[in-house]
Amino acid sequence: MRLDGPVEDLLRREAPQVLAALVRRFGRFDLAEDAVQEALLAAAQQWPGDGVPDHPRGWLIRVGSRAVIDALRADSARHAREERDAEQVPTGPAVGHDDSLLLLFLCCHRALSLPSQIALTLRAVGGLSTEEIARAFLVPAATMGQRISRAKAVVATEIGAVGGTPFSIPVGDERDARIAAVLHVLYLMFNEGYVASAGDELVRVDLAAEAIRLARMLHAALPGHGEAAGLLALMLLTEARRPARTTAQGAAVPIAEQDRSRWDRPLIAEGTALVEAAMGGPRLGAYRLQAAIAAVHDEAARPEDTDWPQILALYTLLLRFDDGPLVRLSRAVAVAMVQGPRAGLAEVDALAGDPRLAHNHRLAAVRAHLLELAGDLDGARAAYEEAARITLSTPEQRHLRQRAARLGR
Amino acid sequence: MKYMLLAYSAAQSWDEQTVTAEEIQRICDFYERLQGELVASGEWVGSEGLADPSHTSTIRRVDGVPVTTDGPLVEVKETLVSFSIVDVASRERALEIASQVVAFTGDDCEVRPVMDMSAGPDA
């Protein structure tokens, strides 16, 4: 059923609020989720003809409530109580932001694997269909359906299935931990990447766009939260470069070689403003720092205008929050740009034995890049070829082989 | 993260037909059960059993030209008997699934990541 844009947007925005309201009322996450889908379907069928109701959320909650009750009819002991609750028509708007936040906390639950957290978030908060999510991850729809069903069941168990354990947004350390989990899920979702398949009849959902949409929702719900702002800024500043990031053949283009006229300047402005405002906030963290680094890259009109000393300072600070080998590798590039390639290579060589870099092509790729800068073209070519063998990304492999070939005899 | 699991049997046992029909059925039942579990867990992407090696053809380039012969690669010690593709949260999980195959069938199993079409973050 085709809806025009604004109504479809309205339904997608309302879906998580309705879901949260039904979960609050009935405590059955799994039934509530199905009921929301039924309510959305009913809206899609009836609203084009009848018009959008004055209180769309109330309408959806009423229809959804009836659907949950129908599903609960098997348990006659609770039947009467649930019907009484459902007679209470909600009058004003629910606390909108709190509901989305609650749902994000529910979906990004530590009892689930990260792929399951991402899939459940896309389904329950993003409102994507199982088929859309399956296509986005290139798995069969039945498999993704099972993954989501199991995730829902786990969450339902965690929050107390029967009778609806009252749950609310956690406080204190638990709240911080849950927000961190949500940020991590959205970050992974954003980095899943989107592959444009020209000529495909089935369009794959843009996961980066979905992650940005949810990050905006999170930021709106937590306006004072510096890391939530930082993550959104990081996404915007990275997304701004997307038009220049791949060639027509799908090969990856490094920042230094991207056509900056294709960068999305309004997104850069928005992301930069966001991270600048958030940098002064309490408890600085990794997302804000990564966003700050991206902002420094994005503000340079040409690669040679890049403020590498500032980037190096930011990476050095970032190590206090994330001192993993991938951050160290990125910092090594900044060291090379400020202190010369040999200094950068010394940093890279210090990481050579790190087991966390096994099966990861980036060590070889960064070594290759720095060897090239240092003028050791034979060494660079060998390192590019090694990186090309190890990488698991086909576009990245193509790019690395091209770089190796460029250094050919 | 997707991995392919490649199960290899000692070619000799296939050639000499020391694998009984009952054994083959037992193994088929195992794979069916495993697939059911992986579908239910949301990790299954695909799997197939391959036909008896006697059905195999091999094509090699000889003097620049593709040449077809009946039978598998000569002097192969192991025969590929089945493959699966799973989408799992970690390499450890892929190895765990493969270990189940090896424990039950006695076959050797290779576990290899499947290449990914996404470009990943900026260099």
PDB file of N, CA, C and O in Angstrom, chain A residues 113 115 137-140 143 146-147 150 191-193 195 241 245-246 254-255 258 359 391-398, chain B residues 1-3 37-46 87-91 113-123:
ATOM      1  N   SER A 113      23.652 -10.883  21.178  1.00  0.00           N
ATOM      2  CA  SER A 113      24.882 -10.639  20.414  1.00  0.00           C
ATOM      3  C   SER A 113      24.722  -9.305  19.689  1.00  0.00           C
ATOM      4  O   SER A 113      23.613  -8.831  19.474  1.00  0.00           O
ATOM      5  N   PRO A 115      25.165  -8.509  16.454  1.00  0.00           N
ATOM      6  CA  PRO A 115      24.311  -8.569  15.252  1.00  0.00           C
ATOM      7  C   PRO A 115      22.827  -8.616  15.598  1.00  0.00           C
ATOM      8  O   PRO A 115      22.005  -8.031  14.893  1.00  0.00           O
ATOM      9  N   PHE A 137      21.727  -7.106   5.093  1.00  0.00           N
ATOM     10  CA  PHE A 137      22.840  -7.918   5.579  1.00  0.00           C
ATOM     11  C   PHE A 137      23.112  -9.136   4.702  1.00  0.00           C
ATOM     12  O   PHE A 137      23.944  -9.977   5.043  1.00  0.00           O
ATOM     13  N   LEU A 138      22.395  -9.219   3.601  1.00  0.00           N
ATOM     14  CA  LEU A 138      22.613 -10.310   2.648  1.00  0.00           C
ATOM     15  C   LEU A 138      22.496 -11.675   3.318  1.00  0.00           C
ATOM     16  O   LEU A 138      23.364 -12.538   3.168  1.00  0.00           O
ATOM     17  N   VAL A 139      21.429 -11.862   4.078  1.00  0.00           N
ATOM     18  CA  VAL A 139      21.113 -13.195   4.590  1.00  0.00           C
ATOM     19  C   VAL A 139      19.677 -13.509   4.182  1.00  0.00           C
ATOM     20  O   VAL A 139      18.904 -12.605   3.888  1.00  0.00           O
ATOM     21  N   PRO A 140      19.319 -14.804   4.161  1.00  0.00           N
ATOM     22  CA  PRO A 140      17.944 -15.145   3.796  1.00  0.00           C
ATOM     23  C   PRO A 140      16.950 -14.522   4.780  1.00  0.00           C
ATOM     24  O   PRO A 140      17.241 -14.385   5.963  1.00  0.00           O
ATOM     25  N   THR A 143      16.141 -16.559   7.892  1.00  0.00           N
ATOM     26  CA  THR A 143      17.218 -16.504   8.887  1.00  0.00           C
ATOM     27  C   THR A 143      17.121 -15.228   9.715  1.00  0.00           C
ATOM     28  O   THR A 143      17.203 -15.267  10.940  1.00  0.00           O
ATOM     29  N   GLN A 146      14.227 -15.361  12.108  1.00  0.00           N
ATOM     30  CA  GLN A 146      14.537 -16.145  13.303  1.00  0.00           C
ATOM     31  C   GLN A 146      15.417 -15.357  14.264  1.00  0.00           C
ATOM     32  O   GLN A 146      15.212 -15.383  15.479  1.00  0.00           O
ATOM     33  N   ARG A 147      16.385 -14.673  13.711  1.00  0.00           N
ATOM     34  CA  ARG A 147      17.313 -13.914  14.544  1.00  0.00           C
ATOM     35  C   ARG A 147      16.545 -12.866  15.352  1.00  0.00           C
ATOM     36  O   ARG A 147      16.750 -12.690  16.554  1.00  0.00           O
ATOM     37  N   ARG A 150      14.176 -14.534  18.021  1.00  0.00           N
ATOM     38  CA  ARG A 150      14.916 -14.966  19.204  1.00  0.00           C
ATOM     39  C   ARG A 150      15.318 -13.766  20.052  1.00  0.00           C
ATOM     40  O   ARG A 150      15.265 -13.799  21.277  1.00  0.00           O
ATOM     41  N   ASN A 191      28.728   1.801  10.334  1.00  0.00           N
ATOM     42  CA  ASN A 191      29.903   1.297   9.644  1.00  0.00           C
ATOM     43  C   ASN A 191      29.656   0.035   8.836  1.00  0.00           C
ATOM     44  O   ASN A 191      30.560  -0.442   8.157  1.00  0.00           O
ATOM     45  N   GLU A 192      28.428  -0.493   8.887  1.00  0.00           N
ATOM     46  CA  GLU A 192      28.116  -1.657   8.063  1.00  0.00           C
ATOM     47  C   GLU A 192      28.337  -1.346   6.596  1.00  0.00           C
ATOM     48  O   GLU A 192      28.634  -2.203   5.800  1.00  0.00           O
ATOM     49  N   GLY A 193      28.134  -0.091   6.290  1.00  0.00           N
ATOM     50  CA  GLY A 193      28.394   0.290   4.909  1.00  0.00           C
ATOM     51  C   GLY A 193      27.203   0.010   4.019  1.00  0.00           C
ATOM     52  O   GLY A 193      26.380  -0.836   4.300  1.00  0.00           O
ATOM     53  N   VAL A 195      26.175  -0.674   0.050  1.00  0.00           N
ATOM     54  CA  VAL A 195      26.681  -0.978  -1.281  1.00  0.00           C
ATOM     55  C   VAL A 195      25.609  -0.638  -2.287  1.00  0.00           C
ATOM     56  O   VAL A 195      24.529  -1.199  -2.258  1.00  0.00           O
ATOM     57  N   ARG A 241      31.466  12.943   3.400  1.00  0.00           N
ATOM     58  CA  ARG A 241      32.499  12.600   2.413  1.00  0.00           C
ATOM     59  C   ARG A 241      32.046  11.493   1.461  1.00  0.00           C
ATOM     60  O   ARG A 241      32.753  11.163   0.506  1.00  0.00           O
ATOM     61  N   ARG A 245      33.770   9.186  -1.819  1.00  0.00           N
ATOM     62  CA  ARG A 245      34.544   8.096  -1.241  1.00  0.00           C
ATOM     63  C   ARG A 245      34.743   6.911  -2.186  1.00  0.00           C
ATOM     64  O   ARG A 245      35.679   6.138  -2.025  1.00  0.00           O
ATOM     65  N   THR A 246      33.847   6.752  -3.139  1.00  0.00           N
ATOM     66  CA  THR A 246      34.015   5.599  -4.029  1.00  0.00           C
ATOM     67  C   THR A 246      34.008   6.051  -5.476  1.00  0.00           C
ATOM     68  O   THR A 246      33.328   6.987  -5.846  1.00  0.00           O
ATOM     69  N   PRO A 254      41.056   7.126  -0.787  1.00  0.00           N
ATOM     70  CA  PRO A 254      41.492   7.677   0.498  1.00  0.00           C
ATOM     71  C   PRO A 254      41.170   9.166   0.580  1.00  0.00           C
ATOM     72  O   PRO A 254      41.070   9.850  -0.449  1.00  0.00           O
ATOM     73  N   ILE A 255      41.061   9.668   1.818  1.00  0.00           N
ATOM     74  CA  ILE A 255      40.690  11.069   2.035  1.00  0.00           C
ATOM     75  C   ILE A 255      41.595  12.007   1.238  1.00  0.00           C
ATOM     76  O   ILE A 255      41.137  12.963   0.614  1.00  0.00           O
ATOM     77  N   GLN A 258      40.421  12.356  -2.351  1.00  0.00           N
ATOM     78  CA  GLN A 258      39.010  12.560  -2.681  1.00  0.00           C
ATOM     79  C   GLN A 258      38.780  13.933  -3.319  1.00  0.00           C
ATOM     80  O   GLN A 258      39.478  14.905  -3.000  1.00  0.00           O
ATOM     81  N   HIS A 359      44.634 -11.132  11.123  1.00  0.00           N
ATOM     82  CA  HIS A 359      43.476 -11.138  10.221  1.00  0.00           C
ATOM     83  C   HIS A 359      43.010  -9.727   9.871  1.00  0.00           C
ATOM     84  O   HIS A 359      41.913  -9.547   9.352  1.00  0.00           O
ATOM     85  N   THR A 391      42.916  -8.362   3.275  1.00  0.00           N
ATOM     86  CA  THR A 391      41.644  -7.675   3.478  1.00  0.00           C
ATOM     87  C   THR A 391      40.449  -8.549   3.106  1.00  0.00           C
ATOM     88  O   THR A 391      40.556  -9.390   2.215  1.00  0.00           O
ATOM     89  N   LEU A 392      39.345  -8.336   3.800  1.00  0.00           N
ATOM     90  CA  LEU A 392      38.114  -9.068   3.519  1.00  0.00           C
ATOM     91  C   LEU A 392      37.136  -8.232   2.691  1.00  0.00           C
ATOM     92  O   LEU A 392      36.053  -8.697   2.365  1.00  0.00           O
ATOM     93  N   SER A 393      37.499  -7.021   2.401  1.00  0.00           N
ATOM     94  CA  SER A 393      36.606  -6.147   1.646  1.00  0.00           C
ATOM     95  C   SER A 393      37.022  -6.141   0.183  1.00  0.00           C
ATOM     96  O   SER A 393      38.157  -5.788  -0.143  1.00  0.00           O
ATOM     97  N   THR A 394      36.098  -6.507  -0.674  1.00  0.00           N
ATOM     98  CA  THR A 394      36.424  -6.559  -2.101  1.00  0.00           C
ATOM     99  C   THR A 394      36.788  -5.193  -2.678  1.00  0.00           C
ATOM    100  O   THR A 394      37.787  -5.086  -3.409  1.00  0.00           O
ATOM    101  N   PRO A 395      36.027  -4.129  -2.388  1.00  0.00           N
ATOM    102  CA  PRO A 395      36.436  -2.823  -2.921  1.00  0.00           C
ATOM    103  C   PRO A 395      37.803  -2.386  -2.384  1.00  0.00           C
ATOM    104  O   PRO A 395      38.607  -1.801  -3.108  1.00  0.00           O
ATOM    105  N   GLU A 396      38.058  -2.690  -1.118  1.00  0.00           N
ATOM    106  CA  GLU A 396      39.343  -2.331  -0.514  1.00  0.00           C
ATOM    107  C   GLU A 396      40.473  -3.094  -1.192  1.00  0.00           C
ATOM    108  O   GLU A 396      41.540  -2.547  -1.473  1.00  0.00           O
ATOM    109  N   GLN A 397      40.218  -4.368  -1.504  1.00  0.00           N
ATOM    110  CA  GLN A 397      41.222  -5.202  -2.161  1.00  0.00           C
ATOM    111  C   GLN A 397      41.603  -4.618  -3.523  1.00  0.00           C
ATOM    112  O   GLN A 397      42.776  -4.526  -3.885  1.00  0.00           O
ATOM    113  N   ARG A 398      40.560  -4.209  -4.252  1.00  0.00           N
ATOM    114  CA  ARG A 398      40.784  -3.625  -5.571  1.00  0.00           C
ATOM    115  C   ARG A 398      41.670  -2.385  -5.446  1.00  0.00           C
ATOM    116  O   ARG A 398      42.632  -2.196  -6.181  1.00  0.00           O
TER     117      ARG A 398
ATOM    118  N   MET B   1      29.276 -11.387  10.436  1.00  0.00           N
ATOM    119  CA  MET B   1      30.445 -11.749   9.649  1.00  0.00           C
ATOM    120  C   MET B   1      30.183 -13.136   9.062  1.00  0.00           C
ATOM    121  O   MET B   1      29.787 -14.049   9.775  1.00  0.00           O
ATOM    122  N   LYS B   2      30.378 -13.224   7.730  1.00  0.00           N
ATOM    123  CA  LYS B   2      30.057 -14.509   7.096  1.00  0.00           C
ATOM    124  C   LYS B   2      31.294 -15.383   6.938  1.00  0.00           C
ATOM    125  O   LYS B   2      32.365 -14.909   6.559  1.00  0.00           O
ATOM    126  N   TYR B   3      31.123 -16.638   7.210  1.00  0.00           N
ATOM    127  CA  TYR B   3      32.202 -17.611   7.017  1.00  0.00           C
ATOM    128  C   TYR B   3      31.680 -18.769   6.188  1.00  0.00           C
ATOM    129  O   TYR B   3      30.508 -19.150   6.293  1.00  0.00           O
ATOM    130  N   GLU B  37      19.089 -26.163  13.417  1.00  0.00           N
ATOM    131  CA  GLU B  37      19.545 -25.360  14.564  1.00  0.00           C
ATOM    132  C   GLU B  37      20.048 -24.007  14.112  1.00  0.00           C
ATOM    133  O   GLU B  37      19.789 -22.993  14.747  1.00  0.00           O
ATOM    134  N   LEU B  38      20.787 -23.982  13.004  1.00  0.00           N
ATOM    135  CA  LEU B  38      21.370 -22.713  12.544  1.00  0.00           C
ATOM    136  C   LEU B  38      20.301 -21.793  11.957  1.00  0.00           C
ATOM    137  O   LEU B  38      20.400 -20.573  12.073  1.00  0.00           O
ATOM    138  N   VAL B  39      19.282 -22.360  11.329  1.00  0.00           N
ATOM    139  CA  VAL B  39      18.170 -21.522  10.858  1.00  0.00           C
ATOM    140  C   VAL B  39      17.468 -20.916  12.061  1.00  0.00           C
ATOM    141  O   VAL B  39      17.207 -19.706  12.105  1.00  0.00           O
ATOM    142  N   ALA B  40      17.208 -21.753  13.079  1.00  0.00           N
ATOM    143  CA  ALA B  40      16.517 -21.271  14.279  1.00  0.00           C
ATOM    144  C   ALA B  40      17.332 -20.209  15.004  1.00  0.00           C
ATOM    145  O   ALA B  40      16.769 -19.268  15.573  1.00  0.00           O
ATOM    146  N   SER B  41      18.662 -20.338  14.983  1.00  0.00           N
ATOM    147  CA  SER B  41      19.485 -19.359  15.697  1.00  0.00           C
ATOM    148  C   SER B  41      19.730 -18.109  14.867  1.00  0.00           C
ATOM    149  O   SER B  41      20.350 -17.164  15.324  1.00  0.00           O
ATOM    150  N   GLY B  42      19.258 -18.112  13.618  1.00  0.00           N
ATOM    151  CA  GLY B  42      19.435 -16.926  12.783  1.00  0.00           C
ATOM    152  C   GLY B  42      20.834 -16.811  12.212  1.00  0.00           C
ATOM    153  O   GLY B  42      21.284 -15.709  11.873  1.00  0.00           O
ATOM    154  N   GLU B  43      21.547 -17.940  12.086  1.00  0.00           N
ATOM    155  CA  GLU B  43      22.930 -17.880  11.607  1.00  0.00           C
ATOM    156  C   GLU B  43      23.122 -18.528  10.237  1.00  0.00           C
ATOM    157  O   GLU B  43      24.184 -18.437   9.646  1.00  0.00           O
ATOM    158  N   TRP B  44      22.102 -19.171   9.718  1.00  0.00           N
ATOM    159  CA  TRP B  44      22.265 -19.934   8.483  1.00  0.00           C
ATOM    160  C   TRP B  44      22.116 -19.041   7.262  1.00  0.00           C
ATOM    161  O   TRP B  44      21.183 -18.278   7.139  1.00  0.00           O
ATOM    162  N   VAL B  45      23.054 -19.143   6.344  1.00  0.00           N
ATOM    163  CA  VAL B  45      22.926 -18.408   5.092  1.00  0.00           C
ATOM    164  C   VAL B  45      22.728 -19.385   3.950  1.00  0.00           C
ATOM    165  O   VAL B  45      21.909 -19.178   3.054  1.00  0.00           O
ATOM    166  N   GLY B  46      23.461 -20.511   3.979  1.00  0.00           N
ATOM    167  CA  GLY B  46      23.266 -21.509   2.929  1.00  0.00           C
ATOM    168  C   GLY B  46      24.113 -22.719   3.215  1.00  0.00           C
ATOM    169  O   GLY B  46      25.108 -22.636   3.929  1.00  0.00           O
ATOM    170  N   ASP B  87      26.371 -16.821   9.082  1.00  0.00           N
ATOM    171  CA  ASP B  87      26.559 -15.420   9.453  1.00  0.00           C
ATOM    172  C   ASP B  87      26.551 -15.364  10.975  1.00  0.00           C
ATOM    173  O   ASP B  87      25.506 -15.559  11.588  1.00  0.00           O
ATOM    174  N   VAL B  88      27.723 -15.153  11.563  1.00  0.00           N
ATOM    175  CA  VAL B  88      27.871 -15.308  13.002  1.00  0.00           C
ATOM    176  C   VAL B  88      28.526 -14.082  13.617  1.00  0.00           C
ATOM    177  O   VAL B  88      29.098 -13.245  12.923  1.00  0.00           O
ATOM    178  N   ALA B  89      28.409 -14.005  14.957  1.00  0.00           N
ATOM    179  CA  ALA B  89      28.893 -12.818  15.663  1.00  0.00           C
ATOM    180  C   ALA B  89      30.415 -12.788  15.777  1.00  0.00           C
ATOM    181  O   ALA B  89      30.995 -11.733  15.988  1.00  0.00           O
ATOM    182  N   SER B  90      31.064 -13.958  15.670  1.00  0.00           N
ATOM    183  CA  SER B  90      32.515 -13.964  15.850  1.00  0.00           C
ATOM    184  C   SER B  90      33.141 -15.153  15.147  1.00  0.00           C
ATOM    185  O   SER B  90      32.477 -16.153  14.853  1.00  0.00           O
ATOM    186  N   ARG B  91      34.433 -15.054  14.899  1.00  0.00           N
ATOM    187  CA  ARG B  91      35.190 -16.163  14.331  1.00  0.00           C
ATOM    188  C   ARG B  91      35.090 -17.392  15.239  1.00  0.00           C
ATOM    189  O   ARG B  91      34.977 -18.529  14.764  1.00  0.00           O
ATOM    190  N   PRO B 113      36.703 -16.790   5.955  1.00  0.00           N
ATOM    191  CA  PRO B 113      35.779 -15.663   5.843  1.00  0.00           C
ATOM    192  C   PRO B 113      35.330 -15.469   4.397  1.00  0.00           C
ATOM    193  O   PRO B 113      36.075 -15.752   3.472  1.00  0.00           O
ATOM    194  N   VAL B 114      34.105 -15.004   4.246  1.00  0.00           N
ATOM    195  CA  VAL B 114      33.584 -14.671   2.928  1.00  0.00           C
ATOM    196  C   VAL B 114      33.872 -13.193   2.676  1.00  0.00           C
ATOM    197  O   VAL B 114      33.700 -12.365   3.569  1.00  0.00           O
ATOM    198  N   MET B 115      34.311 -12.872   1.485  1.00  0.00           N
ATOM    199  CA  MET B 115      34.626 -11.475   1.164  1.00  0.00           C
ATOM    200  C   MET B 115      33.361 -10.620   1.252  1.00  0.00           C
ATOM    201  O   MET B 115      32.255 -11.073   0.970  1.00  0.00           O
ATOM    202  N   ASP B 116      33.567  -9.378   1.620  1.00  0.00           N
ATOM    203  CA  ASP B 116      32.499  -8.454   1.930  1.00  0.00           C
ATOM    204  C   ASP B 116      32.510  -7.354   0.879  1.00  0.00           C
ATOM    205  O   ASP B 116      33.566  -6.844   0.543  1.00  0.00           O
ATOM    206  N   MET B 117      31.333  -6.995   0.382  1.00  0.00           N
ATOM    207  CA  MET B 117      31.299  -5.970  -0.645  1.00  0.00           C
ATOM    208  C   MET B 117      31.290  -4.548  -0.076  1.00  0.00           C
ATOM    209  O   MET B 117      31.347  -3.593  -0.826  1.00  0.00           O
ATOM    210  N   SER B 118      31.157  -4.408   1.254  1.00  0.00           N
ATOM    211  CA  SER B 118      31.091  -3.031   1.756  1.00  0.00           C
ATOM    212  C   SER B 118      32.489  -2.453   1.821  1.00  0.00           C
ATOM    213  O   SER B 118      33.476  -3.157   2.005  1.00  0.00           O
ATOM    214  N   ALA B 119      32.570  -1.146   1.660  1.00  0.00           N
ATOM    215  CA  ALA B 119      33.866  -0.495   1.496  1.00  0.00           C
ATOM    216  C   ALA B 119      34.567  -0.250   2.818  1.00  0.00           C
ATOM    217  O   ALA B 119      35.755  -0.076   2.864  1.00  0.00           O
ATOM    218  N   GLY B 120      33.819  -0.191   3.900  1.00  0.00           N
ATOM    219  CA  GLY B 120      34.458   0.090   5.172  1.00  0.00           C
ATOM    220  C   GLY B 120      34.751   1.573   5.343  1.00  0.00           C
ATOM    221  O   GLY B 120      34.491   2.367   4.449  1.00  0.00           O
ATOM    222  N   PRO B 121      35.295   1.954   6.499  1.00  0.00           N
ATOM    223  CA  PRO B 121      35.542   3.369   6.764  1.00  0.00           C
ATOM    224  C   PRO B 121      36.643   3.936   5.858  1.00  0.00           C
ATOM    225  O   PRO B 121      37.406   3.202   5.247  1.00  0.00           O
ATOM    226  N   ASP B 122      36.704   5.252   5.798  1.00  0.00           N
ATOM    227  CA  ASP B 122      37.730   5.950   5.012  1.00  0.00           C
ATOM    228  C   ASP B 122      39.130   5.518   5.420  1.00  0.00           C
ATOM    229  O   ASP B 122      39.392   5.275   6.580  1.00  0.00           O
ATOM    230  N   ALA B 123      40.024   5.513   4.478  1.00  0.00           N
ATOM    231  CA  ALA B 123      41.439   5.326   4.817  1.00  0.00           C
ATOM    232  C   ALA B 123      41.930   6.576   5.547  1.00  0.00           C
ATOM    233  O   ALA B 123      41.491   7.672   5.248  1.00  0.00           O
TER     234      ALA B 123
END
